[in-house]
PDB file of C-alpha atoms in Angstrom:
ATOM      1  CA  MET A 205      62.570 -65.172 115.976  1.00 60.00           C
ATOM      2  CA  PRO A 206      65.075 -67.758 115.008  1.00 85.00           C
ATOM      3  CA  ASP A 207      65.303 -71.510 116.682  1.00 92.00           C
ATOM      4  CA  ILE A 208      67.300 -73.853 117.916  1.00 94.00           C
ATOM      5  CA  TRP A 209      66.360 -77.132 118.163  1.00 93.00           C
ATOM      6  CA  VAL A 210      68.273 -79.672 120.487  1.00 96.00           C
ATOM      7  CA  GLU A 211      66.669 -83.420 118.847  1.00 94.00           C
ATOM      8  CA  ASN A 212      66.968 -86.452 118.858  1.00 96.00           C
ATOM      9  CA  ILE A 213      66.852 -86.586 122.496  1.00 97.00           C
ATOM     10  CA  THR A 214      65.336 -89.098 124.821  1.00 97.00           C
ATOM     11  CA  GLN A 215      62.204 -88.295 127.534  1.00 97.00           C
ATOM     12  CA  ASP A 216      65.183 -88.990 129.972  1.00 98.00           C
ATOM     13  CA  GLU A 217      67.897 -86.499 128.448  1.00 98.00           C
ATOM     14  CA  LEU A 218      65.112 -83.550 128.180  1.00 98.00           C
ATOM     15  CA  VAL A 219      64.167 -83.886 131.784  1.00 98.00           C
ATOM     16  CA  LYS A 220      68.331 -83.353 132.808  1.00 98.00           C
ATOM     17  CA  ILE A 221      68.039 -80.735 129.522  1.00 98.00           C
ATOM     18  CA  TYR A 222      65.822 -78.951 131.372  1.00 98.00           C
ATOM     19  CA  GLY A 223      66.841 -78.799 134.486  1.00 98.00           C
ATOM     20  CA  TRP A 224      70.477 -78.128 134.133  1.00 98.00           C
ATOM     21  CA  VAL A 225      68.730 -74.951 131.716  1.00 98.00           C
ATOM     22  CA  MET A 226      66.505 -74.743 135.534  1.00 97.00           C
ATOM     23  CA  SER A 227      70.212 -75.221 137.886  1.00 96.00           C
ATOM     24  CA  LEU A 228      71.778 -71.984 135.200  1.00 96.00           C
ATOM     25  CA  THR A 229      68.072 -69.265 135.918  1.00 96.00           C
ATOM     26  CA  ARG A 230      64.904 -69.780 136.322  1.00 95.00           C
ATOM     27  CA  PRO A 231      61.639 -69.031 133.773  1.00 96.00           C
ATOM     28  CA  ALA A 232      61.193 -65.145 133.979  1.00 94.00           C
ATOM     29  CA  GLY A 233      57.566 -64.020 135.093  1.00 93.00           C
ATOM     30  CA  ASP A 234      54.709 -65.901 136.203  1.00 95.00           C
ATOM     31  CA  ALA A 235      55.327 -68.665 133.405  1.00 96.00           C
ATOM     32  CA  MET A 236      52.537 -71.317 133.557  1.00 97.00           C
ATOM     33  CA  LEU A 237      52.134 -74.809 132.042  1.00 97.00           C
ATOM     34  CA  TRP A 238      48.602 -76.701 130.988  1.00 98.00           C
ATOM     35  CA  SER A 239      48.117 -79.410 133.770  1.00 97.00           C
ATOM     36  CA  LEU A 240      46.013 -82.496 131.781  1.00 97.00           C
ATOM     37  CA  GLU A 241      45.941 -83.975 135.028  1.00 94.00           C
ATOM     38  CA  GLU A 242      43.835 -81.218 137.085  1.00 96.00           C
ATOM     39  CA  ASP A 243      43.157 -79.035 133.986  1.00 97.00           C
ATOM     40  CA  ARG A 244      43.699 -75.609 134.539  1.00 97.00           C
ATOM     41  CA  ASP A 245      46.913 -73.376 134.052  1.00 97.00           C
ATOM     42  CA  MET A 246      49.320 -73.760 136.811  1.00 97.00           C
ATOM     43  CA  LEU A 247      51.989 -71.709 137.827  1.00 97.00           C
ATOM     44  CA  ILE A 248      55.869 -73.700 136.792  1.00 96.00           C
ATOM     45  CA  SER A 249      56.463 -72.748 139.680  1.00 94.00           C
ATOM     46  CA  GLU A 250      53.776 -75.309 141.908  1.00 94.00           C
ATOM     47  CA  ILE A 251      55.734 -78.236 139.695  1.00 96.00           C
ATOM     48  CA  ALA A 252      58.232 -79.866 141.273  1.00 95.00           C
ATOM     49  CA  ASP A 253      59.771 -80.974 138.228  1.00 97.00           C
ATOM     50  CA  PRO A 254      58.173 -79.939 134.984  1.00 98.00           C
ATOM     51  CA  ALA A 255      59.606 -81.851 132.984  1.00 98.00           C
ATOM     52  CA  LEU A 256      59.167 -83.988 133.993  1.00 98.00           C
ATOM     53  CA  TYR A 257      55.871 -83.681 134.585  1.00 98.00           C
ATOM     54  CA  PHE A 258      55.968 -83.375 131.017  1.00 98.00           C
ATOM     55  CA  VAL A 259      57.756 -85.624 129.541  1.00 97.00           C
ATOM     56  CA  GLN A 260      55.082 -87.723 132.529  1.00 97.00           C
ATOM     57  CA  GLY A 261      51.618 -87.064 129.990  1.00 97.00           C
ATOM     58  CA  LYS A 262      50.752 -84.594 133.303  1.00 98.00           C
ATOM     59  CA  ALA A 263      51.220 -81.503 131.093  1.00 98.00           C
ATOM     60  CA  GLU A 264      50.781 -79.953 127.400  1.00 97.00           C
ATOM     61  CA  SER A 265      53.901 -78.326 125.641  1.00 97.00           C
ATOM     62  CA  PHE A 266      54.996 -75.736 127.951  1.00 97.00           C
ATOM     63  CA  ARG A 267      57.022 -72.882 126.197  1.00 97.00           C
ATOM     64  CA  HIS A 268      58.323 -70.014 129.257  1.00 97.00           C
ATOM     65  CA  LEU A 269      60.809 -67.177 128.908  1.00 97.00           C
ATOM     66  CA  LEU A 270      64.073 -67.107 130.570  1.00 97.00           C
ATOM     67  CA  ASP A 271      66.349 -64.665 132.933  1.00 95.00           C
ATOM     68  CA  VAL A 272      69.309 -63.198 131.605  1.00 89.00           C
ATOM     69  CA  PHE A 273      72.839 -65.913 132.030  1.00 95.00           C
ATOM     70  CA  ALA A 274      75.602 -66.132 131.978  1.00 95.00           C
ATOM     71  CA  MET A 275      78.697 -68.756 130.607  1.00 95.00           C
ATOM     72  CA  ASN A 276      81.732 -68.579 131.437  1.00 91.00           C
ATOM     73  CA  GLY A 277      80.724 -64.857 132.717  1.00 95.00           C
ATOM     74  CA  VAL A 278      79.282 -64.275 130.218  1.00 96.00           C
ATOM     75  CA  ALA A 279      75.620 -62.679 130.128  1.00 96.00           C
ATOM     76  CA  ILE A 280      73.484 -64.811 127.084  1.00 95.00           C
ATOM     77  CA  PRO A 281      70.418 -62.334 125.304  1.00 93.00           C
ATOM     78  CA  GLN A 282      67.429 -63.962 126.659  1.00 90.00           C
ATOM     79  CA  LEU A 283      66.377 -66.837 125.696  1.00 95.00           C
ATOM     80  CA  SER A 284      62.866 -69.188 125.257  1.00 96.00           C
ATOM     81  CA  ILE A 285      62.861 -72.408 125.933  1.00 97.00           C
ATOM     82  CA  CYS A 286      60.117 -74.957 124.450  1.00 96.00           C
ATOM     83  CA  LEU A 287      59.471 -78.797 125.600  1.00 98.00           C
ATOM     84  CA  GLY A 288      57.905 -80.035 122.881  1.00 95.00           C
ATOM     85  CA  ASP A 289      57.039 -84.227 122.098  1.00 93.00           C
ATOM     86  CA  SER A 290      60.174 -83.770 118.671  1.00 91.00           C
ATOM     87  CA  GLY A 291      62.959 -82.141 122.181  1.00 95.00           C
ATOM     88  CA  VAL A 292      63.666 -78.807 123.484  1.00 97.00           C
ATOM     89  CA  GLU A 293      62.901 -75.290 121.097  1.00 95.00           C
ATOM     90  CA  PHE A 294      64.880 -72.181 122.346  1.00 96.00           C
ATOM     91  CA  ASP A 295      63.926 -69.242 119.954  1.00 94.00           C
ATOM     92  CA  TYR A 296      66.110 -65.784 120.497  1.00 91.00           C
ATOM     93  CA  ARG A 297      64.934 -62.229 119.616  1.00 87.00           C
ATOM     94  CA  MET A 298      68.442 -61.012 117.019  1.00 86.00           C
ATOM     95  CA  GLY A 299      69.644 -57.724 117.556  1.00 90.00           C
ATOM     96  CA  ASN A 300      72.740 -55.512 118.384  1.00 92.00           C
ATOM     97  CA  GLU A 301      73.116 -57.972 122.181  1.00 93.00           C
ATOM     98  CA  TRP A 302      74.284 -60.404 119.820  1.00 93.00           C
ATOM     99  CA  GLY A 303      78.412 -59.711 119.823  1.00 93.00           C
ATOM    100  CA  PRO A 304      81.031 -62.710 119.209  1.00 93.00           C
ATOM    101  CA  LYS A 305      80.886 -63.210 123.180  1.00 95.00           C
ATOM    102  CA  GLU A 306      77.106 -63.964 123.281  1.00 95.00           C
ATOM    103  CA  VAL A 307      77.489 -65.673 120.734  1.00 92.00           C
ATOM    104  CA  ASN A 308      80.419 -67.855 121.976  1.00 93.00           C
ATOM    105  CA  ALA A 309      78.881 -68.522 125.091  1.00 95.00           C
ATOM    106  CA  LEU A 310      75.558 -69.995 123.327  1.00 95.00           C
ATOM    107  CA  PHE A 311      77.715 -71.936 121.654  1.00 95.00           C
ATOM    108  CA  GLU A 312      79.249 -73.312 124.774  1.00 95.00           C
ATOM    109  CA  PHE A 313      76.111 -73.174 126.461  1.00 97.00           C
ATOM    110  CA  LEU A 314      74.012 -75.761 123.273  1.00 96.00           C
ATOM    111  CA  TYR A 315      77.651 -78.284 123.611  1.00 96.00           C
ATOM    112  CA  GLU A 316      77.343 -78.634 127.650  1.00 96.00           C
ATOM    113  CA  ILE A 317      73.484 -79.257 126.607  1.00 97.00           C
ATOM    114  CA  LYS A 318      75.443 -81.617 123.851  1.00 95.00           C
ATOM    115  CA  ARG A 319      77.379 -83.604 126.990  1.00 94.00           C
ATOM    116  CA  ILE A 320      73.785 -84.532 128.004  1.00 97.00           C
ATOM    117  CA  ALA A 321      72.768 -86.171 125.856  1.00 97.00           C
ATOM    118  CA  PRO A 322      75.629 -86.166 122.789  1.00 95.00           C
ATOM    119  CA  SER A 323      72.837 -87.718 120.061  1.00 95.00           C
ATOM    120  CA  ALA A 324      71.045 -84.618 120.363  1.00 95.00           C
ATOM    121  CA  LYS A 325      70.579 -83.093 116.758  1.00 93.00           C
ATOM    122  CA  VAL A 326      71.362 -79.208 117.327  1.00 93.00           C
ATOM    123  CA  THR A 327      70.031 -77.146 114.213  1.00 91.00           C
ATOM    124  CA  GLN A 328      68.314 -73.927 113.891  1.00 91.00           C
ATOM    125  CA  SER A 329      66.388 -72.409 111.417  1.00 86.00           C
ATOM    126  CA  TYR A 330      64.361 -69.689 111.772  1.00 75.00           C
ATOM    127  CA  GLU A 331      60.234 -69.048 112.065  1.00 65.00           C
ATOM    128  CA  GLY A 332      58.237 -70.950 110.507  1.00 60.00           C
ATOM    129  CA  ALA A 333      61.729 -72.778 108.722  1.00 58.00           C
ATOM    130  CA  TYR A 334      61.924 -76.360 111.050  1.00 64.00           C
ATOM    131  CA  TYR A 335      62.799 -77.792 107.498  1.00 66.00           C
ATOM    132  CA  SER A 336      65.707 -75.779 106.527  1.00 69.00           C
ATOM    133  CA  PRO A 337      68.595 -75.513 108.723  1.00 72.00           C
ATOM    134  CA  GLY A 338      70.842 -72.452 108.395  1.00 70.00           C
ATOM    135  CA  SER A 339      73.131 -74.115 107.297  1.00 80.00           C
ATOM    136  CA  ASP A 340      76.482 -71.655 108.327  1.00 86.00           C
ATOM    137  CA  PHE A 341      74.849 -71.834 111.761  1.00 86.00           C
ATOM    138  CA  ALA A 342      74.911 -76.159 111.935  1.00 86.00           C
ATOM    139  CA  LEU A 343      78.638 -75.586 110.567  1.00 89.00           C
ATOM    140  CA  ALA A 344      79.500 -72.504 113.124  1.00 90.00           C
ATOM    141  CA  PHE A 345      78.468 -74.968 115.636  1.00 90.00           C
ATOM    142  CA  GLU A 346      80.311 -78.873 114.668  1.00 90.00           C
ATOM    143  CA  GLU A 347      84.054 -76.267 114.541  1.00 91.00           C
ATOM    144  CA  TYR A 348      83.135 -75.112 117.829  1.00 92.00           C
ATOM    145  CA  CYS A 349      82.263 -78.748 119.371  1.00 90.00           C
ATOM    146  CA  LYS A 350      85.355 -79.898 117.314  1.00 89.00           C
ATOM    147  CA  LEU A 351      87.514 -76.933 118.833  1.00 88.00           C
ATOM    148  CA  ALA A 352      85.787 -77.115 122.827  1.00 83.00           C
ATOM    149  CA  VAL A 353      86.553 -81.764 122.061  1.00 78.00           C
ATOM    150  CA  SER A 354      90.535 -80.366 121.136  1.00 75.00           C
ATOM    151  CA  HIS A 355      90.899 -77.911 124.434  1.00 70.00           C
ATOM    152  CA  ARG A 356      89.235 -80.054 126.593  1.00 67.00           C
ATOM    153  CA  ASP A 357      91.267 -83.164 125.051  1.00 62.00           C
ATOM    154  CA  ASP A 358      94.434 -81.053 125.679  1.00 67.00           C
ATOM    155  CA  ASN A 359      94.016 -79.920 129.147  1.00 65.00           C
ATOM    156  CA  GLY A 360      92.766 -83.309 131.102  1.00 56.00           C
TER     157      GLY A 360
END
């Protein structure tokens, strides 16, 4: 599955990003993390702020699926989210559910993350190719961000 990496963020930004994503959706199923503090698996729903719990060193890096959610009325096909030492990662499955509207909604989602963490570096790569991020994705996202800024400046 391809990955989208959001790196060069502070721990505070990581917590804010996760909180914002969870304000749009929720973990799919019974998502769990390993609690270093309690030495056991815990349901994410048992923890008030899982991202803060992670950055405080109380949990290992964790990953879970997100329920489908929408940006600007367009459903984003299922993503997974992972919090780790290098930042936030989103995995997605390529397929027919990704059309122009869905890609635009994904870029809006990532643009909003950049608004939370302006210095964030957003890249995309295929599984196992972390050190070779996709240039097409980077160029398309950069262009989207320029247009979004221009559009927002024009509309106040």
